[in-house]
Amino acid sequence: MKALKLFVLPLLATSLVMTGCASRKPAATIDSTQGLSGTNSGVTVSTQGLSDDAALNAQNLAGASAKGVTEANKPYLAKRVVYFDYDSSDLSNEDYLTLQAHAQFLMANANSRVALTGHTDERGTREYNLALGERRAKAVESFLVSNGVNSNQLEPVSYGKEMPINPGHNESAWKENRRVEINYEAVPPLLK
């Protein structure tokens, strides 16, 4: 019996390691010129010309099925940034359609996960801006949850003023930096 354990345990450990290292094919991808349509099969990826972050978001979103995507909400799903006024965490009327489209998609794709990253402009202390970025991310999270999204699918994070998208020091740069980014994350295959 002891000899059998000594033989089986290393064999089992080796098989687990080999299974964990196996390469996986992507479930599907999005053609950015056509948007999402149909089912996962036959959809292709076109990430040419996209930034690394945008390409990663396109690939991660493509891993989910096209459930919850309609012709009407495609343009809103493509929008992944919500902007805010100075020193505010209030959502604008323009952002409601975008967030409703993402809520519809997330409800239809329960395995999808989203990081909501809150950002601020450079004005204010580091601590104040981290809190403001968190309030902004929580405002988006609250809207999505109130529209039926499971809170376990959402992860609000604040970067405050630490990750500006525009390094300028004027109102137009600050306006771009006051934002929450909606970043779809890849779902581990075991959770699918």
Short mmCIF file of C-alpha atoms in Angstrom, two decimals:
data_model
loop_
_atom_site.label_atom_id
_atom_site.label_comp_id
_atom_site.label_asym_id
_atom_site.label_seq_id
_atom_site.Cartn_x
_atom_site.Cartn_y
_atom_site.Cartn_z
CA MET A 1 0.00 0.00 0.00
CA LYS A 2 2.80 2.41 0.91
CA ALA A 3 4.64 1.58 -2.34
CA LEU A 4 1.44 2.29 -4.29
CA LYS A 5 1.15 5.75 -2.68
CA LEU A 6 4.78 6.51 -3.52
CA PHE A 7 4.07 5.65 -7.16
CA VAL A 8 0.64 7.30 -7.52
CA LEU A 9 1.35 10.63 -5.78
CA PRO A 10 4.24 11.71 -8.07
CA LEU A 11 2.26 10.54 -11.11
CA LEU A 12 -0.75 12.58 -9.98
CA ALA A 13 1.39 15.66 -9.27
CA THR A 14 3.04 15.41 -12.69
CA SER A 15 -0.32 15.11 -14.46
CA LEU A 16 -1.65 18.17 -12.61
CA VAL A 17 1.39 20.23 -13.57
CA MET A 18 1.16 19.14 -17.21
CA THR A 19 -2.56 19.93 -17.34
CA GLY A 20 -1.99 23.38 -15.84
CA CYS A 21 0.68 24.17 -18.42
CA ALA A 22 -1.35 23.11 -21.43
CA SER A 23 -1.91 25.91 -23.89
CA ARG A 24 -5.44 27.08 -24.41
CA LYS A 25 -6.97 28.49 -27.55
CA PRO A 26 -8.85 31.76 -27.14
CA ALA A 27 -12.61 31.20 -26.97
CA ALA A 28 -13.35 33.91 -29.51
CA THR A 29 -12.38 37.36 -30.54
CA ILE A 30 -13.91 40.59 -31.75
CA ASP A 31 -13.45 42.15 -35.13
CA SER A 32 -13.31 45.81 -34.15
CA THR A 33 -14.63 46.88 -37.55
CA GLN A 34 -17.77 44.75 -37.30
CA GLY A 35 -18.45 44.64 -33.56
CA LEU A 36 -19.93 41.62 -31.83
CA SER A 37 -22.42 39.44 -33.60
CA GLY A 38 -23.75 35.93 -33.48
CA THR A 39 -22.02 33.41 -31.27
CA ASN A 40 -18.42 32.79 -30.35
CA SER A 41 -17.69 30.51 -33.28
CA GLY A 42 -16.25 32.15 -36.33
CA VAL A 43 -15.64 35.55 -34.77
CA THR A 44 -12.18 36.96 -35.49
CA VAL A 45 -9.90 39.43 -33.74
CA SER A 46 -8.64 42.59 -35.26
CA THR A 47 -6.53 44.50 -32.79
CA GLN A 48 -4.35 46.23 -35.34
CA GLY A 49 -3.99 49.91 -34.56
CA LEU A 50 -5.29 49.56 -31.02
CA SER A 51 -3.29 50.42 -27.92
CA ASP A 52 -2.12 47.47 -25.84
CA ASP A 53 -4.89 48.11 -23.28
CA ALA A 54 -7.59 48.42 -25.94
CA ALA A 55 -6.39 45.25 -27.68
CA LEU A 56 -6.42 43.36 -24.38
CA ASN A 57 -9.95 44.62 -23.62
CA ALA A 58 -11.14 43.53 -27.08
CA GLN A 59 -9.66 40.08 -26.60
CA ASN A 60 -11.04 39.72 -23.06
CA LEU A 61 -14.53 40.82 -24.05
CA ALA A 62 -14.41 38.45 -27.00
CA GLY A 63 -13.93 35.55 -24.61
CA ALA A 64 -17.48 36.10 -23.43
CA SER A 65 -20.37 35.17 -25.64
CA ALA A 66 -22.19 37.74 -27.70
CA LYS A 67 -25.28 37.36 -25.53
CA GLY A 68 -26.58 40.74 -24.43
CA VAL A 69 -25.24 42.51 -27.52
CA THR A 70 -27.71 44.18 -29.85
CA GLU A 71 -27.31 46.54 -32.77
CA ALA A 72 -28.66 49.31 -30.54
CA ASN A 73 -26.14 48.88 -27.73
CA LYS A 74 -22.99 48.07 -29.76
CA PRO A 75 -21.82 51.69 -29.91
CA TYR A 76 -22.35 52.07 -26.16
CA LEU A 77 -20.46 48.86 -25.38
CA ALA A 78 -17.53 50.18 -27.39
CA LYS A 79 -17.32 53.13 -25.00
CA ARG A 80 -15.24 52.07 -22.01
CA VAL A 81 -14.67 55.39 -20.25
CA VAL A 82 -17.04 57.50 -18.15
CA TYR A 83 -15.96 61.12 -17.56
CA PHE A 84 -16.70 63.32 -14.55
CA ASP A 85 -16.88 67.02 -13.75
CA TYR A 86 -14.30 68.65 -11.49
CA ASP A 87 -14.46 67.37 -7.89
CA SER A 88 -17.54 65.28 -8.67
CA SER A 89 -18.54 61.64 -8.62
CA ASP A 90 -21.96 62.24 -10.19
CA LEU A 91 -22.77 60.38 -13.40
CA SER A 92 -23.90 62.47 -16.36
CA ASN A 93 -27.04 61.78 -18.38
CA GLU A 94 -24.81 60.93 -21.36
CA ASP A 95 -23.25 58.02 -19.46
CA TYR A 96 -26.48 56.29 -18.52
CA LEU A 97 -26.93 54.65 -21.94
CA THR A 98 -23.33 53.45 -21.92
CA LEU A 99 -23.64 51.97 -18.45
CA GLN A 100 -27.04 50.42 -19.23
CA ALA A 101 -25.49 48.67 -22.26
CA HIS A 102 -22.66 47.31 -20.10
CA ALA A 103 -25.18 46.24 -17.45
CA GLN A 104 -27.19 44.37 -20.09
CA PHE A 105 -24.03 42.66 -21.36
CA LEU A 106 -22.83 41.71 -17.87
CA MET A 107 -26.22 40.29 -16.88
CA ALA A 108 -26.28 38.15 -20.03
CA ASN A 109 -22.67 37.02 -19.45
CA ALA A 110 -22.46 36.13 -15.78
CA ASN A 111 -18.86 34.87 -16.10
CA SER A 112 -17.61 38.26 -17.27
CA ARG A 113 -15.76 40.38 -14.73
CA VAL A 114 -15.04 44.10 -14.85
CA ALA A 115 -12.48 46.28 -13.10
CA LEU A 116 -13.82 49.81 -12.64
CA THR A 117 -10.74 52.01 -12.31
CA GLY A 118 -11.34 55.49 -10.92
CA HIS A 119 -9.00 58.35 -11.86
CA THR A 120 -8.71 62.06 -11.08
CA ASP A 121 -6.82 65.04 -12.42
CA GLU A 122 -3.60 66.21 -10.78
CA ARG A 123 -5.15 68.86 -8.54
CA GLY A 124 -5.59 67.97 -4.89
CA THR A 125 -3.66 65.82 -2.46
CA ARG A 126 -2.84 62.20 -3.16
CA GLU A 127 -5.15 61.01 -0.38
CA TYR A 128 -8.06 63.18 -1.49
CA ASN A 129 -7.69 62.02 -5.10
CA LEU A 130 -7.55 58.35 -4.12
CA ALA A 131 -10.83 58.83 -2.21
CA LEU A 132 -12.40 60.75 -5.12
CA GLY A 133 -11.31 58.06 -7.61
CA GLU A 134 -12.88 55.45 -5.35
CA ARG A 135 -16.15 57.42 -5.11
CA ARG A 136 -16.24 57.61 -8.91
CA ALA A 137 -15.61 53.88 -9.32
CA LYS A 138 -18.24 53.13 -6.65
CA ALA A 139 -20.76 55.41 -8.43
CA VAL A 140 -20.36 53.35 -11.61
CA GLU A 141 -20.52 50.12 -9.60
CA SER A 142 -23.68 51.30 -7.83
CA PHE A 143 -25.37 52.16 -11.12
CA LEU A 144 -24.51 48.77 -12.63
CA VAL A 145 -25.70 46.87 -9.53
CA SER A 146 -28.95 48.87 -9.46
CA ASN A 147 -29.46 47.80 -13.08
CA GLY A 148 -29.19 44.09 -12.25
CA VAL A 149 -25.45 43.28 -12.42
CA ASN A 150 -24.13 40.91 -9.75
CA SER A 151 -21.71 42.82 -7.51
CA ASN A 152 -19.30 39.85 -7.64
CA GLN A 153 -18.67 40.71 -11.30
CA LEU A 154 -17.41 44.20 -10.42
CA GLU A 155 -14.18 45.36 -8.81
CA PRO A 156 -13.92 49.10 -8.12
CA VAL A 157 -10.33 50.36 -7.84
CA SER A 158 -8.94 53.87 -7.42
CA TYR A 159 -5.69 55.14 -8.87
CA GLY A 160 -6.37 58.77 -7.97
CA LYS A 161 -4.03 61.04 -9.90
CA GLU A 162 -1.33 58.39 -10.33
CA MET A 163 -2.20 57.26 -13.89
CA PRO A 164 -3.09 60.29 -16.02
CA ILE A 165 -4.05 59.58 -19.60
CA ASN A 166 -3.04 63.11 -20.61
CA PRO A 167 0.10 64.52 -18.95
CA GLY A 168 -0.87 68.14 -19.69
CA HIS A 169 -1.45 70.78 -17.03
CA ASN A 170 -4.54 72.52 -18.39
CA GLU A 171 -8.32 72.12 -18.32
CA SER A 172 -8.51 69.93 -21.44
CA ALA A 173 -5.95 67.50 -19.98
CA TRP A 174 -7.65 67.50 -16.59
CA LYS A 175 -11.01 66.78 -18.26
CA GLU A 176 -9.56 63.63 -19.88
CA ASN A 177 -8.05 62.44 -16.60
CA ARG A 178 -11.29 62.67 -14.56
CA ARG A 179 -12.65 59.26 -15.51
CA VAL A 180 -13.63 55.69 -14.67
CA GLU A 181 -12.39 53.05 -17.08
CA ILE A 182 -14.47 49.90 -17.64
CA ASN A 183 -11.94 47.09 -18.12
CA TYR A 184 -13.19 43.59 -18.88
CA GLU A 185 -10.97 40.94 -17.34
CA ALA A 186 -10.30 37.44 -18.60
CA VAL A 187 -12.18 34.74 -16.74
CA PRO A 188 -10.13 31.70 -15.69
CA PRO A 189 -11.25 28.61 -17.68
CA LEU A 190 -12.13 26.72 -14.48
CA LEU A 191 -14.75 29.38 -13.62
CA LYS A 192 -16.55 29.15 -16.97
#
